[in-house]
């Protein structure tokens, strides 16, 4: 299983890993691929294999990413559903998730492989895991449009991109559900929560889970301006980091308890980043190179989550010594 996390522009980190993995010739054919948020945009192409690496690189390392910044100038987004219109994201997904891509996903689904994407239902406050392969294989005329909606919804960070309205049937009536960023529920998805917390679960034979975290788990120092929006953005970033840590701790304990193999990759150095420039080209190229070089060097994967950073031996300040 390959689980690709959220992280916005940090998705370039996963793209660097996949590119290097392909070049090394050691990239597995995953039985299950899951994606959340930016990971949802990567997952279909990671699922289909190395021949789509160039397409992923064009997403994150070309001006395609910059095109997504379509500012909603109406009240600077404060009095509307989002800061960005979201039209450019929709156009990018529609251009790249084509009928041929859907056909290939359906073919792999029939071969027993699974592609799963998580969104968050804002109305019910519940995570929803969509079986993209089953939808692709359904033969229904609306399948392509639905898959596109799901990918857009999963990547639609609240406040940045508008949520997506998805029609569904409940008790024989068509209703509209409001779906948004899967990262609001969890930064990555591997197994259902009830399995991870079950004390007597014996695990799955020969299960090997790879988790790519498109973010840094280490503390990242930055001076916080004394203004509302930067403070909210900084607090939200801390919340996501904490959420990711807790998810990894639970998965690690499950792996220890059941004997499954677990490999975790995360950005392990501080790279300058600003919420005011969410798709900064320099940031994406830097984290791409980190993933690419570490994969090539064989120093990428850890069997347990690492949240600590090394401080100089001369640091005596109590705040310096805090390592989590």
C-alpha angles and dihedrals in degrees: 000000000000117000117191116196136212122263108132110227087009086080085089086074091064091045090055090051093049092048093051092043090055093049091050090053092228100104110125126225096244119221090206130026122183131187136191126189108323085006088062090062091050099041101075092053094042086051093053094050148242096321088076096054092099091053090053091049090053089053095055106023103042136061089275089089092050089054089066091070097090099156117216099223093186098112087336086281092295094111096034134066095270148358091246127047093228094218092115092052090051092049092050092051093046092050094051106031096068134168088262092054089050091049092052092048089051090051092053090046090056088052089060101261122129134216114192130183128187127217131171120240102219093196096056098027090231134129115242121204112203122204097221093184092055091050091048090049095047095089090220115145092231094053097100093048091048094050090051091049091051094050092047092047094049091052095044103106108205112260092012101063125020118254120255125242112222123187118227139166122249121174090343094308128110112234134174119240122197111226129185144160113345087212090074087072101034135343092227138009128219113141134000113276094240090061095047093052097039106115095205100043109128097203131231123296113250093358113160118181123196115193122193113196110199092203141059118268093192121088111269117206119222133151110247116220114230094245130110102242097046090047092050091048092049092048091048090052090052090049092053092048091051091046091053092049093052091049091051093047091053092047092047092052090048090052092050091048096048103032097239120148116253130188122181129192124187138161102272102189135059114259118186110254136167128199087215089066102036097169100042110169095214091053093050094048091048096051090043089057092047092055093041096049096043091050091050091047093051091237098108108093128071124188092215133035114267118207101159132096127202116247126200114270089237093061108110100164111114089225090056092052094054103104105183 
